[in-house]
Backbone as JSON Lines, residues from 0, in Angstrom:
{"i":0,"aa":"M","n":[101.26,-121.25,71.45],"ca":[99.83,-120.56,71.65],"c":[100.59,-119.52,73.13]}
{"i":1,"aa":"M","n":[99.88,-118.87,72.94],"ca":[100.38,-117.4,73.64],"c":[99.24,-117.74,75.4]}
{"i":2,"aa":"V","n":[99.31,-118.04,76.42],"ca":[98.76,-117.25,77.3],"c":[98.31,-116.41,77.67]}
{"i":3,"aa":"F","n":[99.06,-115.52,77.87],"ca":[98.91,-114.2,77.83],"c":[98.61,-113.57,76.52]}
{"i":4,"aa":"G","n":[99.13,-113.33,75.5],"ca":[99.55,-113.05,74.79],"c":[98.88,-111.71,74.08]}
{"i":5,"aa":"S","n":[97.5,-111.82,74.14],"ca":[96.66,-110.58,73.52],"c":[97.72,-108.88,74.14]}
{"i":6,"aa":"L","n":[98.01,-108.61,74.8],"ca":[98.5,-107.38,75.45],"c":[99.85,-107.06,75.09]}
{"i":7,"aa":"S","n":[100.97,-109.01,74.78],"ca":[102.54,-108.39,73.9],"c":[102.44,-107.46,72.84]}
{"i":8,"aa":"L","n":[103.65,-107.12,73.63],"ca":[104.06,-105.75,72.42],"c":[103.67,-106.32,70.86]}
{"i":9,"aa":"T","n":[104.14,-107.46,70.31],"ca":[104.21,-108.26,69.54],"c":[102.58,-107.93,68.78]}
{"i":10,"aa":"S","n":[101.78,-108.36,69.8],"ca":[100.79,-108.99,69.08],"c":[99.75,-107.59,68.72]}
{"i":11,"aa":"V","n":[99.68,-106.5,69.64],"ca":[98.88,-105.41,69.6],"c":[100.18,-104.43,68.56]}
{"i":12,"aa":"A","n":[101.1,-105.28,68.28],"ca":[101.86,-103.79,66.98],"c":[100.77,-104.94,65.5]}
{"i":13,"aa":"R","n":[100.36,-106.12,65.57],"ca":[99.91,-106.8,64.61],"c":[98.4,-106.41,64.49]}
{"i":14,"aa":"E","n":[97.58,-105.45,65.04],"ca":[96.77,-104.94,65.11],"c":[96.42,-103.67,64.49]}
{"i":15,"aa":"S","n":[95.4,-103.95,63.88],"ca":[95.13,-102.55,63.32],"c":[94.85,-100.98,63.96]}
{"i":16,"aa":"W","n":[95.26,-100.18,63.3],"ca":[95.74,-98.71,64.25],"c":[94.44,-98.93,65.57]}
{"i":17,"aa":"P","n":[93.43,-98.34,65.04],"ca":[92.18,-98.61,65.81],"c":[92.62,-99.47,67.02]}
{"i":18,"aa":"A","n":[92.01,-100.81,67.02],"ca":[92.59,-101.83,68.1],"c":[94.09,-101.36,69.07]}
{"i":19,"aa":"A","n":[94.98,-101.55,67.88],"ca":[96.19,-101.04,69.07],"c":[96.4,-99.89,69.72]}
{"i":20,"aa":"L","n":[95.08,-99.04,69.45],"ca":[95.13,-97.31,70.4],"c":[93.63,-97.72,71.07]}
{"i":21,"aa":"L","n":[93.0,-98.71,70.99],"ca":[91.97,-99.54,71.99],"c":[92.55,-99.94,72.94]}
{"i":22,"aa":"V","n":[93.59,-100.58,72.81],"ca":[94.54,-101.76,73.86],"c":[94.87,-100.67,74.35]}
{"i":23,"aa":"A","n":[96.24,-99.8,73.81],"ca":[96.54,-98.73,74.78],"c":[95.96,-98.1,75.71]}
{"i":24,"aa":"L","n":[94.55,-97.31,75.27],"ca":[94.05,-96.16,75.87],"c":[93.45,-97.07,77.43]}
{"i":25,"aa":"L","n":[93.16,-98.54,77.1],"ca":[92.95,-99.48,78.15],"c":[93.71,-100.03,79.05]}
{"i":26,"aa":"L","n":[94.95,-99.72,78.72],"ca":[96.11,-99.39,79.33],"c":[95.99,-98.65,80.61]}
{"i":27,"aa":"G","n":[95.84,-97.57,79.61],"ca":[96.11,-95.65,80.24],"c":[94.91,-96.15,81.42]}
{"i":28,"aa":"L","n":[94.02,-96.08,80.73],"ca":[92.76,-96.11,82.2],"c":[93.43,-97.13,83.22]}
{"i":29,"aa":"F","n":[93.18,-98.3,82.88],"ca":[94.24,-99.66,84.39],"c":[95.15,-98.42,84.94]}
{"i":30,"aa":"L","n":[96.22,-97.91,84.5],"ca":[97.25,-96.87,85.08],"c":[96.32,-95.66,86.06]}
{"i":31,"aa":"W","n":[95.66,-95.45,85.33],"ca":[95.08,-93.62,86.1],"c":[94.18,-94.29,86.79]}
{"i":32,"aa":"F","n":[93.61,-95.31,86.44],"ca":[92.18,-95.64,87.66],"c":[93.24,-96.67,88.98]}
{"i":33,"aa":"G","n":[94.12,-97.12,88.34],"ca":[94.72,-97.79,89.76],"c":[95.04,-96.92,90.66]}
{"i":34,"aa":"A","n":[96.36,-96.51,89.75],"ca":[96.52,-95.19,90.45],"c":[95.98,-94.39,91.45]}
{"i":35,"aa":"R","n":[94.54,-94.37,91.24],"ca":[93.95,-93.24,92.07],"c":[93.23,-93.93,92.78]}
{"i":36,"aa":"L","n":[93.29,-95.34,92.4],"ca":[92.12,-96.18,93.61],"c":[93.53,-96.75,94.69]}
{"i":37,"aa":"S","n":[94.42,-96.88,94.23],"ca":[95.55,-97.28,95.18],"c":[95.78,-95.97,96.29]}
{"i":38,"aa":"A","n":[95.97,-95.14,96.27],"ca":[96.19,-94.24,96.49],"c":[95.12,-93.5,97.24]}
{"i":39,"aa":"K","n":[94.4,-93.53,97.24],"ca":[92.9,-93.64,98.18],"c":[92.6,-94.56,98.85]}
{"i":40,"aa":"D","n":[93.3,-95.64,98.63],"ca":[92.64,-97.47,99.39],"c":[94.07,-97.66,100.8]}
{"i":41,"aa":"L","n":[95.09,-96.81,100.27],"ca":[96.02,-96.41,100.76],"c":[96.18,-95.77,102.05]}
{"i":42,"aa":"A","n":[95.43,-94.55,101.38],"ca":[95.25,-93.22,102.16],"c":[93.88,-93.79,103.52]}
{"i":43,"aa":"T","n":[92.65,-94.06,102.99],"ca":[91.35,-94.12,103.71],"c":[91.08,-95.46,104.07]}
{"i":44,"aa":"H","n":[91.72,-96.68,103.67],"ca":[91.27,-97.98,103.23],"c":[89.84,-97.78,102.82]}
{"i":45,"aa":"R","n":[89.56,-97.17,102.16],"ca":[88.88,-97.45,101.69],"c":[88.5,-97.04,99.56]}
{"i":46,"aa":"L","n":[87.19,-98.03,98.49],"ca":[87.91,-98.16,96.9],"c":[86.83,-96.77,96.98]}
{"i":47,"aa":"P","n":[86.84,-95.87,96.53],"ca":[85.42,-95.47,96.35],"c":[84.74,-95.91,95.35]}
{"i":48,"aa":"N","n":[83.15,-95.94,94.57],"ca":[82.39,-96.43,94.17],"c":[82.25,-95.87,93.05]}
{"i":49,"aa":"T","n":[82.25,-94.25,93.09],"ca":[82.11,-93.68,92.1],"c":[83.71,-93.79,90.54]}
{"i":50,"aa":"L","n":[84.85,-93.99,91.1],"ca":[86.02,-94.56,91.01],"c":[85.38,-95.58,90.08]}
{"i":51,"aa":"V","n":[85.11,-96.89,90.82],"ca":[85.21,-98.5,90.46],"c":[84.19,-98.26,89.45]}
{"i":52,"aa":"A","n":[83.31,-97.27,89.45],"ca":[81.85,-97.84,89.03],"c":[82.32,-96.63,87.56]}
{"i":53,"aa":"R","n":[82.89,-96.14,86.86],"ca":[84.21,-95.44,86.07],"c":[84.69,-96.07,85.71]}
{"i":54,"aa":"W","n":[85.64,-96.87,86.04],"ca":[86.18,-97.53,85.38],"c":[85.39,-99.19,84.95]}
{"i":55,"aa":"L","n":[84.6,-99.26,85.6],"ca":[83.85,-100.28,84.75],"c":[82.7,-99.94,83.94]}
{"i":56,"aa":"L","n":[82.61,-98.6,83.49],"ca":[81.77,-98.41,82.53],"c":[82.32,-98.45,80.96]}
{"i":57,"aa":"A","n":[83.91,-97.0,81.45],"ca":[84.77,-97.25,80.75],"c":[85.35,-98.06,79.88]}
{"i":58,"aa":"S","n":[85.79,-99.12,80.89],"ca":[86.24,-100.72,80.51],"c":[85.71,-101.56,80.05]}
{"i":59,"aa":"F","n":[83.8,-101.12,80.46],"ca":[82.98,-102.39,79.27],"c":[82.85,-101.54,78.2]}
{"i":60,"aa":"I","n":[82.51,-100.19,77.49],"ca":[82.64,-99.75,76.72],"c":[83.51,-100.24,75.76]}
{"i":61,"aa":"L","n":[84.82,-99.73,76.11],"ca":[86.22,-99.7,75.11],"c":[86.09,-101.29,74.54]}
{"i":62,"aa":"L","n":[86.14,-102.0,75.81],"ca":[86.38,-103.5,75.4],"c":[84.98,-104.48,74.3]}
{"i":63,"aa":"A","n":[84.04,-103.72,74.25],"ca":[82.92,-103.79,73.63],"c":[83.11,-103.48,71.71]}
{"i":64,"aa":"V","n":[83.86,-102.37,72.11],"ca":[84.55,-101.83,70.64],"c":[85.17,-102.06,70.09]}
{"i":65,"aa":"L","n":[86.07,-102.34,70.37],"ca":[87.32,-103.63,70.95],"c":[87.16,-104.97,70.1]}
{"i":66,"aa":"S","n":[86.07,-105.19,71.17],"ca":[85.79,-106.68,70.02],"c":[84.53,-106.1,68.99]}
{"i":67,"aa":"A","n":[84.04,-105.06,68.74],"ca":[83.34,-104.83,67.43],"c":[84.4,-104.83,66.36]}
{"i":68,"aa":"I","n":[85.22,-103.71,66.41],"ca":[86.62,-103.63,65.34],"c":[87.15,-104.74,65.33]}
{"i":69,"aa":"R","n":[87.16,-105.94,66.22],"ca":[88.16,-107.21,66.16],"c":[87.67,-107.95,65.6]}
{"i":70,"aa":"M","n":[85.89,-107.49,65.15],"ca":[85.15,-108.77,64.67],"c":[85.08,-109.94,65.47]}
{"i":71,"aa":"D","n":[85.54,-109.59,67.01],"ca":[85.56,-111.43,67.79],"c":[84.61,-110.8,68.76]}
{"i":72,"aa":"F","n":[83.43,-111.4,69.02],"ca":[82.64,-111.28,70.37],"c":[83.17,-112.17,71.64]}
{"i":73,"aa":"W","n":[83.65,-113.28,70.96],"ca":[83.64,-114.45,72.03],"c":[84.58,-113.19,73.22]}
{"i":74,"aa":"P","n":[85.87,-112.63,73.33],"ca":[86.54,-112.07,74.45],"c":[85.6,-111.39,74.81]}
{"i":75,"aa":"M","n":[84.4,-110.7,74.46],"ca":[83.68,-110.04,75.61],"c":[82.53,-110.89,76.41]}
{"i":76,"aa":"L","n":[82.67,-111.8,75.71],"ca":[81.97,-113.1,76.46],"c":[82.81,-113.73,77.97]}
{"i":77,"aa":"Q","n":[84.1,-113.98,76.69],"ca":[84.86,-114.08,78.72],"c":[85.38,-113.55,79.32]}
{"i":78,"aa":"A","n":[85.04,-111.85,79.28],"ca":[85.44,-110.42,80.15],"c":[84.43,-110.49,81.1]}
{"i":79,"aa":"V","n":[82.76,-110.38,80.46],"ca":[81.6,-111.24,81.42],"c":[82.04,-112.02,82.3]}
{"i":80,"aa":"L","n":[82.23,-113.5,81.66],"ca":[82.48,-114.53,82.87],"c":[83.67,-113.83,83.97]}
{"i":81,"aa":"G","n":[84.87,-113.38,83.16],"ca":[85.71,-113.11,84.09],"c":[85.4,-112.5,85.44]}
{"i":82,"aa":"M","n":[84.06,-111.44,85.1],"ca":[83.56,-109.92,86.12],"c":[83.25,-110.84,86.84]}
{"i":83,"aa":"A","n":[82.06,-112.04,85.74],"ca":[81.99,-112.48,87.14],"c":[82.16,-113.82,88.1]}
{"i":84,"aa":"L","n":[83.39,-114.66,87.43],"ca":[83.85,-115.59,88.22],"c":[84.88,-114.74,89.16]}
{"i":85,"aa":"L","n":[85.5,-113.75,89.24],"ca":[86.92,-112.84,89.79],"c":[85.83,-111.94,90.93]}
{"i":86,"aa":"C","n":[84.39,-111.23,90.43],"ca":[83.61,-111.16,91.63],"c":[83.46,-111.67,92.73]}
{"i":87,"aa":"G","n":[83.11,-112.86,92.23],"ca":[82.01,-113.39,92.87],"c":[82.88,-114.64,94.27]}
{"i":88,"aa":"G","n":[83.92,-114.93,93.09],"ca":[85.53,-115.6,94.29],"c":[85.61,-114.23,95.33]}
{"i":89,"aa":"Y","n":[85.56,-112.98,94.91],"ca":[86.06,-112.96,96.22],"c":[84.63,-112.0,97.14]}
{"i":90,"aa":"L","n":[83.27,-112.06,97.35],"ca":[82.97,-111.9,97.82],"c":[82.27,-112.56,98.36]}
{"i":91,"aa":"L","n":[82.98,-114.24,97.97],"ca":[82.93,-115.47,98.36],"c":[83.89,-115.11,100.12]}
{"i":92,"aa":"V","n":[84.95,-114.34,99.52],"ca":[86.54,-114.64,100.18],"c":[85.93,-113.24,101.35]}
{"i":93,"aa":"A","n":[84.7,-112.31,101.23],"ca":[84.46,-111.07,101.64],"c":[83.63,-112.11,102.75]}
{"i":94,"aa":"L","n":[82.58,-112.73,102.44],"ca":[81.84,-112.58,103.19],"c":[82.09,-114.01,104.23]}
{"i":95,"aa":"L","n":[83.54,-115.2,103.96],"ca":[83.48,-115.61,104.68],"c":[84.92,-115.19,105.9]}
{"i":96,"aa":"S","n":[85.41,-113.73,105.61],"ca":[86.51,-113.25,106.48],"c":[86.45,-112.5,107.66]}
{"i":97,"aa":"S","n":[85.2,-112.41,107.34],"ca":[84.93,-111.64,108.44],"c":[85.07,-110.78,109.04]}
{"i":98,"aa":"G","n":[85.01,-110.09,107.96],"ca":[84.92,-108.46,107.37],"c":[87.12,-108.54,107.26]}
{"i":99,"aa":"A","n":[87.55,-108.96,106.73],"ca":[89.21,-108.52,106.76],"c":[89.28,-108.35,105.57]}
{"i":100,"aa":"M","n":[87.97,-108.55,104.57],"ca":[88.45,-107.84,103.1],"c":[87.04,-107.47,102.82]}
{"i":101,"aa":"G","n":[87.04,-106.29,102.19],"ca":[85.4,-105.51,102.48],"c":[85.13,-105.08,101.01]}
{"i":102,"aa":"M","n":[83.92,-104.85,100.74],"ca":[82.95,-104.86,99.55],"c":[83.77,-103.67,98.52]}
{"i":103,"aa":"G","n":[84.03,-103.44,99.08],"ca":[85.0,-102.4,98.18],"c":[86.14,-103.02,97.45]}
{"i":104,"aa":"D","n":[86.42,-104.23,97.64],"ca":[87.43,-105.08,96.99],"c":[87.1,-105.86,96.12]}
{"i":105,"aa":"V","n":[85.5,-106.56,96.41],"ca":[84.24,-107.25,95.48],"c":[84.55,-106.49,94.39]}
{"i":106,"aa":"K","n":[84.19,-104.68,94.74],"ca":[83.48,-104.23,93.45],"c":[85.15,-104.11,92.61]}
{"i":107,"aa":"L","n":[86.25,-103.77,93.14],"ca":[86.99,-103.72,91.98],"c":[87.72,-105.2,91.69]}
{"i":108,"aa":"A","n":[86.93,-106.42,92.23],"ca":[87.15,-107.33,91.39],"c":[86.59,-107.87,90.69]}
{"i":109,"aa":"A","n":[85.1,-106.8,90.24],"ca":[84.86,-107.11,89.05],"c":[84.63,-106.63,88.35]}
{"i":110,"aa":"V","n":[85.92,-105.28,88.06],"ca":[86.73,-104.43,86.86],"c":[87.49,-104.79,86.43]}
{"i":111,"aa":"L","n":[88.76,-105.83,87.75],"ca":[89.06,-106.5,87.27],"c":[89.22,-107.67,86.35]}
{"i":112,"aa":"G","n":[88.34,-109.04,86.75],"ca":[87.81,-109.35,85.98],"c":[87.28,-109.11,84.38]}
{"i":113,"aa":"L","n":[86.59,-108.14,84.11],"ca":[86.26,-107.63,83.24],"c":[87.34,-106.94,82.41]}
{"i":114,"aa":"N","n":[88.59,-106.63,82.46],"ca":[89.27,-106.62,82.01],"c":[90.61,-108.09,81.75]}
{"i":115,"aa":"L","n":[90.47,-108.66,82.6],"ca":[91.66,-110.06,82.57],"c":[90.73,-110.45,81.77]}
{"i":116,"aa":"G","n":[89.46,-110.94,81.74],"ca":[88.84,-111.82,81.89],"c":[89.07,-111.67,79.72]}
{"i":117,"aa":"Y","n":[89.09,-110.48,79.48],"ca":[88.76,-110.14,77.7],"c":[90.05,-110.66,77.21]}
{"i":118,"aa":"F","n":[91.45,-110.96,77.89],"ca":[92.29,-111.26,77.54],"c":[92.55,-112.39,77.73]}
{"i":119,"aa":"S","n":[92.12,-112.99,78.95],"ca":[92.56,-114.34,79.47],"c":[91.94,-114.71,80.75]}
{"i":120,"aa":"L","n":[91.17,-116.27,80.56],"ca":[91.05,-116.85,81.02],"c":[91.6,-116.98,82.51]}
{"i":121,"aa":"V","n":[93.07,-117.8,82.14],"ca":[94.16,-117.66,82.73],"c":[94.58,-117.12,83.71]}
{"i":122,"aa":"A","n":[94.63,-115.41,82.92],"ca":[95.03,-114.29,83.92],"c":[94.52,-114.19,84.9]}
{"i":123,"aa":"L","n":[93.14,-114.85,85.49],"ca":[92.25,-114.43,86.92],"c":[92.87,-114.66,87.61]}
{"i":124,"aa":"F","n":[93.84,-116.12,87.6],"ca":[93.59,-117.28,88.2],"c":[95.48,-116.38,88.58]}
{"i":125,"aa":"A","n":[95.85,-115.93,87.55],"ca":[97.55,-115.57,88.05],"c":[97.32,-114.23,88.74]}
{"i":126,"aa":"A","n":[96.71,-113.56,88.21],"ca":[96.25,-112.06,88.83],"c":[96.17,-112.09,90.64]}
{"i":127,"aa":"T","n":[95.02,-112.98,91.36],"ca":[94.66,-113.54,92.56],"c":[95.67,-114.35,92.93]}
{"i":128,"aa":"V","n":[96.59,-115.29,92.24],"ca":[97.67,-115.41,93.08],"c":[98.6,-114.27,93.2]}
{"i":129,"aa":"I","n":[98.91,-113.99,92.47],"ca":[99.98,-112.91,92.72],"c":[99.79,-111.88,93.58]}
{"i":130,"aa":"S","n":[98.41,-111.52,93.76],"ca":[97.86,-110.16,94.8],"c":[98.07,-110.98,96.01]}
{"i":131,"aa":"F","n":[97.62,-111.79,96.58],"ca":[97.56,-113.29,97.76],"c":[98.76,-112.95,98.16]}
{"i":132,"aa":"V","n":[99.66,-113.78,97.47],"ca":[101.44,-113.79,97.74],"c":[101.75,-112.48,98.2]}
{"i":133,"aa":"L","n":[102.15,-111.29,97.05],"ca":[102.25,-110.72,97.2],"c":[102.39,-109.28,98.6]}
{"i":134,"aa":"A","n":[100.69,-109.5,98.66],"ca":[100.03,-109.31,100.49],"c":[100.69,-109.93,101.45]}
{"i":135,"aa":"S","n":[100.68,-111.22,101.47],"ca":[101.74,-111.94,102.49],"c":[102.76,-112.05,102.58]}
{"i":136,"aa":"V","n":[103.48,-111.75,101.42],"ca":[105.08,-111.36,101.84],"c":[105.27,-110.16,102.47]}
{"i":137,"aa":"V","n":[104.37,-108.53,102.01],"ca":[104.44,-107.94,102.79],"c":[104.0,-107.64,104.42]}
{"i":138,"aa":"V","n":[102.73,-108.27,104.69],"ca":[102.85,-108.59,105.58],"c":[103.84,-109.06,106.54]}
{"i":139,"aa":"L","n":[104.27,-109.88,105.78],"ca":[105.13,-111.23,106.83],"c":[106.23,-109.95,107.47]}
{"i":140,"aa":"I","n":[106.2,-109.13,106.46],"ca":[107.87,-108.12,106.49],"c":[107.9,-107.32,107.39]}
{"i":141,"aa":"G","n":[106.63,-107.01,107.61],"ca":[105.53,-105.8,108.63],"c":[105.42,-106.14,109.85]}
{"i":142,"aa":"V","n":[105.11,-107.77,109.92],"ca":[105.05,-108.31,111.37],"c":[106.68,-108.3,111.87]}
{"i":143,"aa":"L","n":[107.31,-109.6,110.66],"ca":[108.98,-109.3,110.8],"c":[109.66,-107.9,111.84]}
{"i":144,"aa":"L","n":[109.24,-106.68,110.91],"ca":[109.9,-105.61,110.83],"c":[108.97,-105.01,112.02]}
{"i":145,"aa":"R","n":[107.99,-105.22,112.87],"ca":[107.18,-105.06,114.0],"c":[106.32,-103.82,113.97]}
{"i":146,"aa":"R","n":[106.14,-103.34,112.21],"ca":[105.26,-102.15,111.89],"c":[104.07,-102.96,112.01]}
{"i":147,"aa":"L","n":[103.87,-103.82,112.16],"ca":[102.48,-104.72,111.3],"c":[102.3,-106.02,112.88]}
{"i":148,"aa":"T","n":[100.8,-105.82,113.5],"ca":[100.41,-107.24,113.84],"c":[99.41,-108.23,112.72]}
{"i":149,"aa":"L","n":[99.39,-109.28,113.7],"ca":[98.36,-110.43,112.27],"c":[97.06,-109.82,112.36]}
{"i":150,"aa":"K","n":[96.42,-109.04,113.32],"ca":[95.23,-108.12,113.37],"c":[94.96,-106.77,112.29]}
{"i":151,"aa":"S","n":[96.31,-106.09,111.56],"ca":[96.39,-104.89,111.24],"c":[95.35,-104.85,110.26]}
{"i":152,"aa":"A","n":[95.04,-103.76,110.1],"ca":[94.38,-103.66,108.56],"c":[95.63,-103.49,107.36]}
{"i":153,"aa":"V","n":[95.29,-103.83,106.46],"ca":[96.36,-103.1,105.47],"c":[95.17,-103.69,104.18]}
{"i":154,"aa":"P","n":[95.41,-102.64,103.37],"ca":[94.48,-102.03,102.21],"c":[94.73,-103.24,101.11]}
{"i":155,"aa":"F","n":[93.55,-103.83,100.24],"ca":[94.48,-105.0,99.64],"c":[94.16,-104.25,98.28]}
{"i":156,"aa":"G","n":[93.77,-102.97,97.63],"ca":[93.38,-102.63,96.61],"c":[94.51,-102.68,95.62]}
{"i":157,"aa":"P","n":[95.4,-102.0,96.44],"ca":[96.92,-101.94,95.55],"c":[97.52,-103.56,95.15]}
{"i":158,"aa":"F","n":[97.32,-104.37,95.9],"ca":[97.93,-105.84,95.79],"c":[97.34,-106.42,95.13]}
{"i":159,"aa":"M","n":[95.74,-105.79,94.77],"ca":[94.93,-106.49,93.17],"c":[95.42,-106.03,91.95]}
{"i":160,"aa":"L","n":[95.8,-104.51,92.19],"ca":[95.81,-103.94,90.96],"c":[97.02,-104.34,90.26]}
{"i":161,"aa":"V","n":[98.37,-104.3,91.58],"ca":[99.95,-104.96,91.27],"c":[99.44,-106.36,90.64]}
{"i":162,"aa":"G","n":[98.41,-107.23,90.85],"ca":[98.83,-108.08,90.33],"c":[97.6,-108.13,89.72]}
{"i":163,"aa":"A","n":[96.82,-107.62,89.13],"ca":[96.74,-107.79,87.51],"c":[97.41,-107.62,86.77]}
{"i":164,"aa":"L","n":[97.72,-106.51,87.16],"ca":[98.6,-105.26,86.05],"c":[99.57,-105.97,85.22]}
{"i":165,"aa":"A","n":[100.44,-107.16,86.41],"ca":[101.61,-108.04,86.2],"c":[100.75,-109.33,85.25]}
{"i":166,"aa":"A","n":[100.05,-109.35,85.72],"ca":[98.79,-110.85,84.78],"c":[98.3,-110.24,83.46]}
{"i":167,"aa":"L","n":[98.24,-108.89,82.97],"ca":[97.77,-108.21,81.95],"c":[99.04,-108.16,80.94]}
{"i":168,"aa":"L","n":[100.32,-108.02,81.89],"ca":[101.59,-107.67,80.76],"c":[102.43,-108.86,80.6]}
{"i":169,"aa":"M","n":[101.95,-109.86,81.58],"ca":[102.43,-111.13,81.43],"c":[102.44,-111.84,80.03]}
{"i":170,"aa":"A","n":[103.87,-112.03,78.65],"ca":[103.4,-112.75,77.66],"c":[104.35,-114.28,77.74]}
{"i":171,"aa":"R","n":[104.11,-114.97,76.75],"ca":[104.93,-116.46,76.9],"c":[106.59,-115.73,76.13]}
């Protein structure tokens, strides 16, 4: 049984060419939007609503078409559940963290939850763990090198994106 296998090269190679093309397009959009959002977050500590909304809309359309091509709509339901779970979890953290996490991260979590949830609900957990561990290590190194303090504002979007990409590409 594959945990994250829906995006492994072997599973994509077994797909019909339209499905494989859509999966490649989804990954391309992930990289394109992810790079733009990471650069913006690193520069301004903001994740622009327009970019996040465009990615959400494009992902929803492509995943719905992929479900139709595969004639399997269960993954689309999982995607919506993933979006609600990840967005809800990040919203809870944002509300409890007294401003340490912004609403841009919550909105980004909705997009990532949609994309991750389509392929695996387990990927939501993996992406979240990877994101927080990676951010913690970077902040710890920054504190040890005296480039950051425990009060420093660190953009979390890039860590979320790296964690999600790692979870998407992981295969057993």
